[in-house]
Coordinates of C-alpha atoms in Angstrom, one line a residue:
Chain E
M1 CA 61.7 70.9 -159.5
L2 CA 63.2 73.6 -161.7
G3 CA 59.7 74.7 -162.8
L4 CA 58.7 75.0 -159.1
R5 CA 61.7 77.2 -158.5
Y6 CA 60.8 79.5 -161.3
I7 CA 57.3 79.8 -160.0
Q8 CA 58.7 80.5 -156.5
C9 CA 61.1 83.1 -158.1
F10 CA 58.2 84.7 -159.9
L11 CA 56.1 84.9 -156.8
L12 CA 58.9 86.4 -154.9
L13 CA 59.4 89.0 -157.6
L14 CA 55.7 89.7 -157.6
C15 CA 55.7 90.1 -153.8
S16 CA 58.7 92.4 -153.8
I17 CA 57.1 94.6 -156.4
I18 CA 53.8 94.8 -154.5
V19 CA 55.2 95.2 -151.0
N20 CA 58.6 96.8 -151.5
V21 CA 59.1 98.1 -148.0
H22 CA 60.7 96.5 -144.9
A23 CA 62.5 93.3 -144.7
K24 CA 60.5 90.2 -144.3
S25 CA 60.9 86.9 -142.6
A26 CA 62.1 84.0 -144.6
I27 CA 59.6 81.6 -143.0
G28 CA 56.5 83.5 -141.9
S29 CA 55.1 86.4 -140.1
R30 CA 52.4 85.1 -137.8
T31 CA 53.4 86.4 -134.4
L32 CA 51.9 85.7 -131.0
I33 CA 52.7 88.0 -128.1
V34 CA 52.1 86.7 -124.6
F35 CA 52.1 89.2 -121.8
D36 CA 50.8 89.7 -118.4
D37 CA 49.2 93.0 -117.5
R38 CA 50.0 92.6 -113.8
V39 CA 53.7 92.7 -114.6
D40 CA 53.8 95.6 -117.0
D41 CA 51.6 97.7 -119.1
L42 CA 51.9 96.9 -122.8
S43 CA 51.5 100.5 -123.8
N44 CA 55.0 101.1 -122.7
Y45 CA 56.2 99.1 -125.6
S46 CA 54.2 100.7 -128.4
N47 CA 57.3 101.7 -130.3
F48 CA 58.5 98.1 -130.3
F49 CA 55.2 96.9 -131.6
N50 CA 55.2 99.5 -134.3
L51 CA 58.6 98.3 -135.3
L52 CA 57.2 94.8 -135.5
K53 CA 54.4 96.0 -137.7
D54 CA 56.9 97.8 -139.9
H55 CA 58.5 94.4 -140.4
E56 CA 55.1 93.1 -141.5
F57 CA 54.5 90.8 -138.6
D58 CA 51.0 89.7 -138.2
I59 CA 50.6 90.3 -134.5
T60 CA 48.2 88.5 -132.1
T61 CA 48.3 89.5 -128.5
L62 CA 47.3 87.4 -125.6
E63 CA 46.8 88.9 -122.2
L64 CA 47.2 86.5 -119.3
S65 CA 45.9 88.3 -116.3
D66 CA 42.5 87.0 -117.3
K67 CA 42.7 83.5 -116.0
S68 CA 40.5 81.9 -118.6
T69 CA 42.8 82.7 -121.5
K70 CA 44.0 79.6 -123.3
I71 CA 47.3 79.5 -125.2
N72 CA 47.2 77.4 -128.3
L73 CA 50.4 77.2 -130.2
F74 CA 49.2 74.3 -132.2
E75 CA 46.0 73.2 -133.7
K76 CA 45.9 69.5 -134.6
D77 CA 49.7 69.4 -134.9
T78 CA 49.7 72.4 -137.2
R79 CA 51.8 75.3 -135.9
L80 CA 49.5 78.4 -135.6
Y81 CA 52.3 80.9 -135.2
D82 CA 55.8 81.4 -136.7
N83 CA 57.1 83.6 -133.9
L84 CA 56.3 83.8 -130.2
I85 CA 57.2 86.7 -128.0
L86 CA 57.0 85.9 -124.3
F87 CA 56.9 88.8 -121.9
P88 CA 57.4 87.9 -118.2
V89 CA 54.4 86.1 -116.9
K90 CA 53.5 86.1 -113.2
G91 CA 52.4 83.1 -111.2
K92 CA 52.2 79.4 -111.8
L93 CA 48.9 79.4 -113.5
Y94 CA 50.4 79.2 -117.0
S95 CA 53.2 76.8 -116.3
K96 CA 51.2 74.1 -117.8
Q97 CA 50.1 75.9 -120.9
L98 CA 53.5 77.3 -121.5
A99 CA 55.4 74.2 -120.3
A100 CA 59.0 74.0 -121.5
K101 CA 58.1 70.8 -123.4
K102 CA 55.5 72.7 -125.4
L103 CA 57.8 75.6 -126.1
I104 CA 60.6 73.2 -127.2
H105 CA 58.1 71.4 -129.4
F106 CA 57.1 74.8 -130.9
N107 CA 60.8 75.6 -131.4
E108 CA 61.6 72.2 -132.9
D109 CA 58.8 72.5 -135.3
G110 CA 60.4 75.6 -136.7
G111 CA 58.9 78.4 -134.6
N112 CA 61.0 81.2 -133.3
I113 CA 60.8 82.3 -129.7
L114 CA 61.8 85.6 -128.1
A115 CA 61.8 85.2 -124.3
L116 CA 62.2 88.0 -121.8
T117 CA 62.9 87.7 -118.1
I118 CA 63.2 90.2 -115.4
P119 CA 64.4 89.8 -111.8
K120 CA 61.1 91.1 -110.4
V121 CA 58.9 88.1 -111.2
S122 CA 59.8 84.5 -111.6
S123 CA 58.2 83.3 -114.8
D124 CA 58.8 79.7 -114.3
P125 CA 57.8 78.3 -117.7
I126 CA 60.1 80.7 -119.4
H127 CA 63.0 79.9 -117.0
L128 CA 62.4 76.2 -117.4
Y129 CA 62.5 76.5 -121.2
L130 CA 65.6 78.6 -121.2
N131 CA 67.3 76.2 -118.8
Q132 CA 66.6 73.4 -121.3
L133 CA 68.4 75.4 -123.9
G134 CA 71.4 75.9 -121.6
I135 CA 70.7 79.5 -120.7
Y136 CA 70.4 80.1 -117.0
P137 CA 69.0 83.5 -116.1
S138 CA 69.5 84.7 -112.5
P139 CA 66.7 83.7 -110.2
R140 CA 64.1 86.0 -108.8
T141 CA 65.3 89.0 -106.8
Q142 CA 68.9 88.7 -108.2
S143 CA 69.5 91.6 -110.5
L144 CA 72.5 92.9 -112.3
K145 CA 74.3 95.9 -110.8
D146 CA 77.4 97.9 -111.7
L147 CA 78.6 100.3 -109.1
F148 CA 81.1 101.8 -111.5
Q149 CA 78.5 103.3 -113.8
D150 CA 78.0 106.9 -113.0
S151 CA 74.3 107.2 -113.7
N152 CA 71.9 108.8 -111.3
N153 CA 69.0 106.5 -112.1
N154 CA 70.5 103.0 -111.8
N155 CA 70.2 102.4 -115.5
L156 CA 72.7 99.9 -116.8
Q157 CA 74.3 100.9 -120.0
F158 CA 76.7 98.8 -122.2
T159 CA 78.8 99.9 -125.1
A160 CA 78.7 97.9 -128.2
K161 CA 82.5 97.8 -128.5
E162 CA 83.0 96.1 -125.2
S163 CA 79.9 94.0 -124.9
I164 CA 78.7 92.8 -128.2
E165 CA 80.0 89.3 -128.8
N166 CA 78.7 88.2 -132.1
K167 CA 79.6 90.4 -135.1
I168 CA 77.6 88.4 -137.5
I169 CA 74.3 89.3 -135.9
Y170 CA 75.3 92.8 -134.9
S171 CA 75.4 94.5 -138.3
N172 CA 76.1 98.1 -137.2
E173 CA 79.9 98.0 -137.5
N174 CA 80.2 101.8 -137.8
A175 CA 78.7 102.5 -134.4
E176 CA 81.1 100.6 -132.2
D177 CA 80.8 103.2 -129.5
S178 CA 77.0 103.3 -129.4
I179 CA 75.6 102.7 -126.0
Y180 CA 72.6 100.5 -125.1
N181 CA 70.4 101.1 -122.1
F182 CA 69.0 98.1 -120.3
G183 CA 67.1 100.0 -117.6
D184 CA 67.4 99.3 -113.9
S185 CA 65.9 95.9 -113.6
V186 CA 68.2 93.5 -115.5
S187 CA 68.8 89.8 -115.0
A188 CA 72.0 88.2 -116.2
A189 CA 72.5 84.6 -117.3
L190 CA 75.1 82.0 -117.2
L191 CA 75.5 80.1 -120.5
D192 CA 76.3 76.5 -121.2
N193 CA 79.0 76.0 -123.7
R194 CA 76.8 74.4 -126.4
E195 CA 77.5 75.0 -130.0
Q196 CA 73.9 76.1 -130.6
I197 CA 74.1 78.9 -128.0
I198 CA 75.1 82.2 -129.4
P199 CA 76.3 84.7 -126.7
L200 CA 75.3 88.2 -127.9
L201 CA 75.9 90.7 -125.3
K202 CA 78.0 90.2 -122.2
A203 CA 77.9 92.1 -118.9
S204 CA 80.6 94.6 -118.1
R205 CA 83.7 93.7 -116.1
T206 CA 82.6 95.7 -113.1
S207 CA 79.1 94.3 -113.0
F208 CA 77.7 91.5 -110.7
T209 CA 74.4 90.0 -109.8
S210 CA 73.2 90.2 -106.3
G211 CA 70.0 89.8 -104.4
N212 CA 68.3 91.4 -101.5
K213 CA 69.7 89.0 -98.9
T214 CA 73.2 89.8 -97.8
R215 CA 74.5 86.3 -97.6
E216 CA 73.3 85.2 -101.0
I217 CA 75.9 84.1 -103.4
N218 CA 76.2 86.1 -106.6
W219 CA 74.7 84.5 -109.6
T220 CA 77.3 86.0 -112.0
D221 CA 80.4 88.1 -111.6
G222 CA 81.8 90.4 -114.2
T223 CA 81.9 89.1 -117.8
Q224 CA 80.6 85.7 -116.7
G225 CA 77.1 87.0 -117.1
Y226 CA 75.3 87.6 -120.3
L227 CA 72.3 89.9 -121.0
I228 CA 71.3 88.7 -124.4
A229 CA 71.8 85.2 -125.8
G230 CA 70.6 83.4 -128.8
F231 CA 70.0 79.8 -129.5
Q232 CA 69.7 78.2 -132.9
N233 CA 68.5 74.6 -132.9
L234 CA 69.3 72.0 -135.5
V235 CA 66.3 72.8 -137.7
N236 CA 67.6 76.4 -137.7
A237 CA 64.7 77.8 -135.7
R238 CA 65.9 80.5 -133.4
S239 CA 65.3 81.5 -129.8
L240 CA 66.4 84.7 -128.2
W241 CA 66.6 85.6 -124.6
L242 CA 66.7 89.2 -123.4
G243 CA 67.6 89.9 -119.8
S244 CA 65.7 93.1 -119.6
V245 CA 62.2 94.2 -120.6
Q246 CA 63.0 97.9 -120.3
F247 CA 65.5 97.4 -123.1
L248 CA 62.4 97.3 -125.4
S249 CA 60.4 100.0 -123.7
N250 CA 59.5 103.4 -125.3
E251 CA 61.8 105.1 -122.8
H252 CA 65.0 103.6 -124.2
F253 CA 63.7 102.6 -127.6
K254 CA 65.4 105.2 -129.6
Q255 CA 68.8 104.5 -128.0
N256 CA 68.5 100.8 -128.5
L257 CA 66.8 100.9 -131.9
D258 CA 69.6 99.5 -134.1
L259 CA 70.3 96.6 -131.7
I260 CA 66.6 95.8 -131.3
N261 CA 66.3 95.8 -135.1
D262 CA 69.2 93.5 -135.5
L263 CA 67.9 91.1 -132.8
I264 CA 64.4 91.0 -134.3
Q265 CA 65.7 90.5 -137.8
W266 CA 67.9 87.6 -136.6
N267 CA 65.4 86.1 -134.2
F268 CA 62.5 86.1 -136.7
Q269 CA 64.6 84.9 -139.5
E270 CA 64.9 88.0 -141.7
K271 CA 68.6 87.9 -142.0
N272 CA 71.6 85.5 -141.6
I273 CA 69.5 82.8 -143.3
I274 CA 71.5 80.7 -145.8
K275 CA 70.5 77.6 -147.7
V276 CA 71.9 75.2 -150.0
T277 CA 70.3 75.3 -153.4
N278 CA 72.4 72.8 -155.3
V279 CA 75.0 70.2 -154.6
N280 CA 76.9 68.4 -157.2
H281 CA 80.0 66.3 -157.7
Y282 CA 81.4 64.7 -160.8
H283 CA 84.4 63.4 -162.7
T284 CA 86.7 66.4 -163.4
E285 CA 87.8 65.2 -166.9
S286 CA 84.6 63.8 -168.3
N287 CA 82.0 65.8 -166.3
L288 CA 80.2 62.5 -165.7
S289 CA 78.2 62.2 -162.5
Y290 CA 78.4 59.3 -160.0
D291 CA 75.3 57.7 -161.5
E292 CA 76.8 57.7 -165.0
L293 CA 80.2 56.5 -163.9
P294 CA 80.8 55.4 -160.3
Y295 CA 83.9 56.6 -158.6
K296 CA 86.9 54.4 -158.1
V297 CA 90.0 55.0 -156.0
T298 CA 92.3 57.8 -157.2
D299 CA 89.7 59.2 -159.6
N300 CA 89.8 63.0 -160.1
I301 CA 86.6 64.6 -158.7
T302 CA 85.2 68.1 -158.4
Y303 CA 82.6 69.0 -155.8
T304 CA 80.4 72.0 -156.1
I305 CA 77.8 73.5 -153.8
S306 CA 75.6 76.6 -154.3
L307 CA 74.5 78.8 -151.4
S308 CA 71.8 81.4 -151.2
Q309 CA 71.2 84.0 -148.6
W310 CA 67.9 85.7 -147.6
D311 CA 68.3 89.5 -147.7
G312 CA 64.9 90.3 -146.4
S313 CA 63.0 90.2 -149.6
K314 CA 64.7 87.8 -151.9
W315 CA 67.3 85.2 -152.1
I316 CA 70.7 86.5 -153.2
P317 CA 74.1 84.7 -153.6
F318 CA 75.9 84.1 -150.3
I319 CA 79.6 84.9 -150.5
T320 CA 82.1 83.7 -147.9
D321 CA 85.7 82.5 -147.9
D322 CA 85.6 79.9 -145.1
L323 CA 83.3 77.3 -146.6
Q324 CA 84.9 73.9 -146.3
F325 CA 84.3 70.5 -148.0
E326 CA 85.1 67.3 -146.3
L327 CA 85.6 63.9 -147.8
R328 CA 85.3 61.5 -144.8
Q329 CA 85.2 57.9 -144.0
V330 CA 85.1 58.1 -140.2
D331 CA 88.1 60.5 -140.4
P332 CA 88.3 63.3 -143.0
Y333 CA 90.6 62.3 -145.8
Y334 CA 90.2 65.8 -147.3
R335 CA 89.3 69.1 -145.9
I336 CA 89.2 71.6 -148.7
T337 CA 88.3 75.3 -148.4
M338 CA 86.1 76.0 -151.4
K339 CA 86.5 79.0 -153.5
P340 CA 83.5 81.1 -154.7
Q341 CA 83.1 80.8 -158.4
G342 CA 80.6 83.5 -159.0
V343 CA 76.9 83.3 -159.5
S344 CA 75.7 79.8 -160.2
P345 CA 74.9 79.2 -163.8
I346 CA 71.8 77.1 -162.9
D347 CA 70.4 79.4 -160.3
P348 CA 71.0 83.1 -160.5
Q349 CA 70.1 83.5 -156.8
A350 CA 73.0 81.4 -155.5
E351 CA 76.7 81.6 -155.4
L352 CA 78.6 78.6 -156.7
Y353 CA 81.5 77.1 -154.7
S354 CA 83.9 74.6 -156.0
T355 CA 86.7 72.5 -154.4
G356 CA 88.5 72.4 -157.7
D357 CA 90.0 69.1 -158.9
F358 CA 91.0 66.7 -156.2
K359 CA 92.1 63.1 -156.3
L360 CA 90.2 60.5 -154.3
P361 CA 92.3 58.7 -151.8
N362 CA 93.7 55.3 -152.6
R363 CA 91.2 53.6 -150.4
H364 CA 87.9 52.1 -151.2
G365 CA 84.7 52.0 -149.2
M366 CA 81.8 54.3 -148.3
F367 CA 82.7 57.9 -148.3
T368 CA 80.7 60.9 -147.2
F369 CA 80.9 64.1 -149.3
L370 CA 80.2 66.6 -146.6
T371 CA 79.7 70.3 -146.3
N372 CA 79.3 71.2 -142.6
Y373 CA 79.1 75.0 -142.3
Q374 CA 78.1 76.0 -138.9
R375 CA 78.8 79.5 -137.9
S376 CA 77.1 80.9 -134.8
G377 CA 74.6 83.5 -136.1
L378 CA 74.1 81.9 -139.5
S379 CA 71.8 79.1 -140.4
F380 CA 73.6 75.7 -139.9
I381 CA 74.3 73.9 -143.1
H382 CA 75.0 70.2 -143.0
Q383 CA 74.9 68.7 -146.4
S384 CA 76.1 65.2 -146.7
D385 CA 76.1 62.6 -149.5
V386 CA 77.3 59.1 -148.9
K387 CA 78.8 57.4 -151.9
A388 CA 80.7 54.2 -152.5
I389 CA 84.1 54.4 -154.0
R390 CA 85.2 51.1 -155.5
H391 CA 88.6 49.6 -155.7
L392 CA 90.4 48.9 -159.0
A393 CA 89.3 46.0 -161.0
N394 CA 92.0 43.4 -161.7
D395 CA 92.6 44.7 -165.2
E396 CA 92.9 48.4 -164.1
Y397 CA 96.2 48.2 -162.3
P398 CA 99.2 49.4 -164.4
R399 CA 101.1 46.7 -166.1
S400 CA 104.6 46.2 -164.8
F401 CA 106.2 47.4 -168.1
E402 CA 104.4 50.7 -167.6
I403 CA 106.3 51.2 -164.3
P404 CA 109.9 52.3 -164.8
N405 CA 111.0 50.7 -161.5
A406 CA 109.8 47.3 -162.7
W407 CA 112.0 47.5 -165.8
V408 CA 115.0 46.4 -163.6
Y409 CA 113.1 43.2 -162.5
L410 CA 111.8 42.5 -166.0
A411 CA 115.4 42.8 -167.3
S412 CA 116.6 40.4 -164.6
I413 CA 114.0 37.8 -165.5
A414 CA 114.8 38.2 -169.2
T415 CA 118.5 37.7 -168.4
V416 CA 117.8 34.6 -166.4
I417 CA 115.7 33.1 -169.1
I418 CA 118.1 33.8 -171.9
S419 CA 121.0 32.5 -169.9
F420 CA 119.0 29.4 -169.1
I421 CA 118.5 28.8 -172.8
A422 CA 122.2 29.4 -173.4
F423 CA 123.0 27.1 -170.5
V424 CA 120.8 24.3 -171.9
L425 CA 122.4 24.6 -175.3
F426 CA 125.9 24.6 -173.9
F427 CA 125.1 21.7 -171.6
I428 CA 124.0 19.6 -174.4
A429 CA 126.8 20.6 -176.6
T430 CA 129.6 19.8 -174.1
P431 CA 131.1 16.4 -174.5
A432 CA 130.0 13.8 -172.0
S433 CA 133.3 13.5 -170.0
V434 CA 130.9 13.2 -167.1
S435 CA 131.6 9.7 -166.1
E436 CA 135.3 10.3 -165.9
G437 CA 134.9 13.5 -164.0
V438 CA 132.6 11.9 -161.5
T439 CA 134.8 8.9 -160.9
T440 CA 137.8 11.2 -160.3
A441 CA 135.7 13.3 -158.0
K442 CA 134.6 10.1 -156.1
K443 CA 138.2 9.0 -155.9
T444 CA 139.3 12.3 -154.4
N445 CA 136.5 12.1 -152.0
Chain Q
M1 CA 139.9 10.7 -130.1
A2 CA 137.8 13.4 -128.8
P3 CA 139.6 14.2 -125.6
V4 CA 142.9 14.3 -127.4
I5 CA 141.5 17.0 -129.8
Q6 CA 140.1 18.9 -126.9
K7 CA 143.5 18.9 -125.2
K8 CA 145.1 20.1 -128.4
K9 CA 142.6 22.9 -128.8
S10 CA 143.0 24.2 -125.3
V11 CA 146.7 24.4 -125.9
A12 CA 146.5 25.6 -129.4
S13 CA 147.3 29.2 -130.0
K14 CA 145.4 31.6 -132.4
D15 CA 147.9 30.9 -135.1
D16 CA 147.2 27.2 -134.9
I17 CA 143.5 27.7 -135.4
Q18 CA 144.1 29.9 -138.3
K19 CA 146.5 27.4 -139.8
D20 CA 143.9 24.6 -139.4
F21 CA 141.3 26.8 -141.0
M22 CA 143.5 27.7 -143.9
E23 CA 144.3 24.1 -144.3
A24 CA 140.6 23.1 -144.4
I25 CA 139.9 25.8 -147.0
N26 CA 142.8 24.9 -149.2
L27 CA 141.7 21.3 -149.0
S28 CA 138.1 22.1 -150.1
I29 CA 139.3 24.4 -152.9
S30 CA 141.7 21.8 -154.2
S31 CA 139.0 19.1 -154.0
Y32 CA 136.6 21.4 -155.8
K33 CA 139.2 22.1 -158.5
S34 CA 139.9 18.5 -159.0
Q35 CA 136.2 17.8 -159.1
V36 CA 135.6 20.4 -161.8
R37 CA 138.8 20.0 -163.7
N38 CA 137.7 17.3 -166.0
N39 CA 134.1 18.1 -166.0
K40 CA 133.0 21.0 -168.2
K41 CA 129.3 20.5 -167.4
L42 CA 129.9 21.1 -163.7
R43 CA 131.9 24.2 -164.5
L44 CA 129.0 25.4 -166.7
I45 CA 126.5 24.9 -163.8
D46 CA 128.8 26.8 -161.4
I47 CA 129.2 29.7 -163.8
F48 CA 125.4 29.9 -164.2
A49 CA 124.8 29.7 -160.5
T50 CA 127.3 32.5 -159.8
M51 CA 125.5 34.6 -162.3
L52 CA 122.1 34.0 -160.6
V53 CA 123.5 35.0 -157.3
V54 CA 124.9 38.2 -158.8
I55 CA 121.5 39.1 -160.4
G56 CA 119.6 38.4 -157.2
V57 CA 122.0 40.5 -155.1
F58 CA 121.7 43.3 -157.7
Q59 CA 117.9 43.4 -157.4
T60 CA 118.0 43.5 -153.6
A61 CA 120.5 46.3 -153.8
F62 CA 118.3 48.2 -156.2
V63 CA 115.4 48.0 -153.8
G64 CA 117.6 49.2 -151.0
L65 CA 119.0 52.0 -153.2
I66 CA 115.7 53.5 -154.2
Q67 CA 114.2 52.9 -150.8
D68 CA 110.9 51.7 -152.3
N69 CA 109.6 48.3 -153.2
Y70 CA 106.7 49.7 -155.2
P71 CA 106.1 47.1 -157.8
F72 CA 106.6 44.5 -155.1
N73 CA 105.2 41.7 -157.2
A74 CA 107.8 42.6 -159.9
F75 CA 110.6 42.4 -157.4
L76 CA 109.4 39.2 -156.0
A77 CA 109.1 37.7 -159.5
G78 CA 112.6 38.8 -160.3
F79 CA 114.1 37.6 -157.1
I80 CA 112.2 34.3 -157.0
I81 CA 113.3 33.4 -160.5
C82 CA 116.9 33.7 -159.4
V83 CA 116.5 31.7 -156.2
G84 CA 114.3 29.1 -157.9
Q85 CA 116.7 28.6 -160.8
F86 CA 119.6 28.4 -158.4
V87 CA 117.9 25.7 -156.3
L88 CA 117.1 23.7 -159.5
L89 CA 120.6 24.0 -160.7
M90 CA 122.0 22.7 -157.4
C91 CA 119.6 19.8 -157.6
L92 CA 120.9 19.0 -161.1
R93 CA 124.5 19.4 -159.9
L94 CA 123.8 17.0 -157.0
Q95 CA 122.4 14.4 -159.4
L96 CA 125.4 14.7 -161.7
T97 CA 127.9 14.1 -158.9
H98 CA 125.9 11.6 -156.9
P99 CA 123.3 10.1 -159.2
F100 CA 120.2 8.8 -157.5
E101 CA 119.3 5.2 -157.9
G102 CA 117.1 4.5 -160.9
I103 CA 117.4 8.0 -162.3
S104 CA 119.8 8.5 -165.2
K105 CA 121.7 11.7 -165.7
S106 CA 119.9 12.6 -168.9
K107 CA 116.5 12.0 -167.2
A108 CA 117.7 14.3 -164.4
F109 CA 118.6 16.9 -166.9
G110 CA 115.2 16.6 -168.6
E111 CA 113.4 17.0 -165.2
F112 CA 115.6 20.1 -164.6
V113 CA 114.5 21.6 -167.9
V114 CA 110.8 21.0 -167.3
A115 CA 110.9 22.4 -163.8
S116 CA 112.8 25.5 -165.0
L117 CA 110.3 26.1 -167.7
I118 CA 107.4 25.9 -165.2
L119 CA 109.4 28.3 -163.0
H120 CA 109.8 30.8 -165.8
F121 CA 106.2 30.6 -166.8
T122 CA 105.1 31.3 -163.2
C123 CA 107.4 34.2 -162.8
L124 CA 106.5 35.8 -166.1
H125 CA 102.8 35.6 -165.1
F126 CA 103.6 37.0 -161.6
I127 CA 105.3 40.0 -163.0
N128 CA 102.5 40.2 -165.7

């Protein structure tokens, strides 16, 4: 295992020396772009594709206006692509090939999906997929409007300060007043309140979604609606939904560049990737592991975990102050915030966290040593280890003479026994005037 | 007899009741004294019994005082040895004053000693 890690480390080092340019995805770079020429001309997005190429994505494009095109995401259960970019697709022809089930399968297998919708066309498969995730984009013809924005070309603009929801993904902290342009054809979505959904950019307070028909009910009102939302499933594959295609177009590219960059980096797993490299727990005094000396109640235990983070080219230590450890048996008996201890001595790419010394509860049974670190934007970490904690053996309880409280009772017993012996001696020694006494007693009675 | 007493009671004032009560107490004290006067063994038994009661009460008070019964087995051992010894003593006393048929007083005493030893043995093990 260790040898493997060294090889991996060496390979990474080699790669970083050879390549040494842009950030890279932690999982892979095979990217498929699905688009429909009838909806939009792909040449409008050349800057975006150049950005992808800068990120070293290996791009394959699939044009769907030709009806004979086949979309194969898998070949014999092997995933062919790591990332999938879905531009809006017209018509129902591809609802089978891009069925929500297939997309979810792709996502669950570890593939990342970037899905785009626009109000102009109803790309059913994409909508169905997003609905499965809990993202509900506005239906066809309903588009986002904001009558308070004084622009002459109907372009919707949002400032980072007001609209950006997730500061983990949005890295550009300095430019809080930067403005992002979403163009004039924008769909907004309602979001489910699932833990996996990561709201990224919400609509402005004065915006609303409305359709062409006058009596149609608005899909969203004000900050209800979202324009960008992420979704990270339980195997840490990521999906991203963008409510506007023009957001990526050459026209607005320069203005939106830093946000697009952040989104791509997050979506295609170039950043905010963390992993557990090593988990350990042991007796604090003797450093013996569970296998060497099983735990019993009220033992002193230390739990450590090492976390690494992908910085775009290599794994580096991940430092945070809100990592918690739980010792649970149905309910948590402990919830300890772990302290970073510096770089792990075993693995220089990871940060070591330790709970410090803690005492196991006075309760035996199966306990879970759990680190459940789930922050929206970061990879989910769920590291659990179930161990049995035994009760005391009959000769491990403290003897009563070791307990100060019990000295009182010991003294009482000693007194009783000594006085009993004295009593017996006196009883034998006293002259037997018994018969007389008894007779007198009987007489008085 | 009974109706007469009832009549008396209904008429009797509080003082009368107190008087009767005092009379009964005095009577039992004097009978006790006369019982014990010539019998040193009975006196010895009673002294020992009193001592056991004092020790038992002391331990209970200790538990109440520290608001904790932590080595509960130790408390139980200490308390039970008092109660058990007291019961055995009372049995012995009963046999001295009113001997059972076929059991001599020395045999009763022997049984008392054996039973006490078993009790002590048990309690010592219980407190470990």
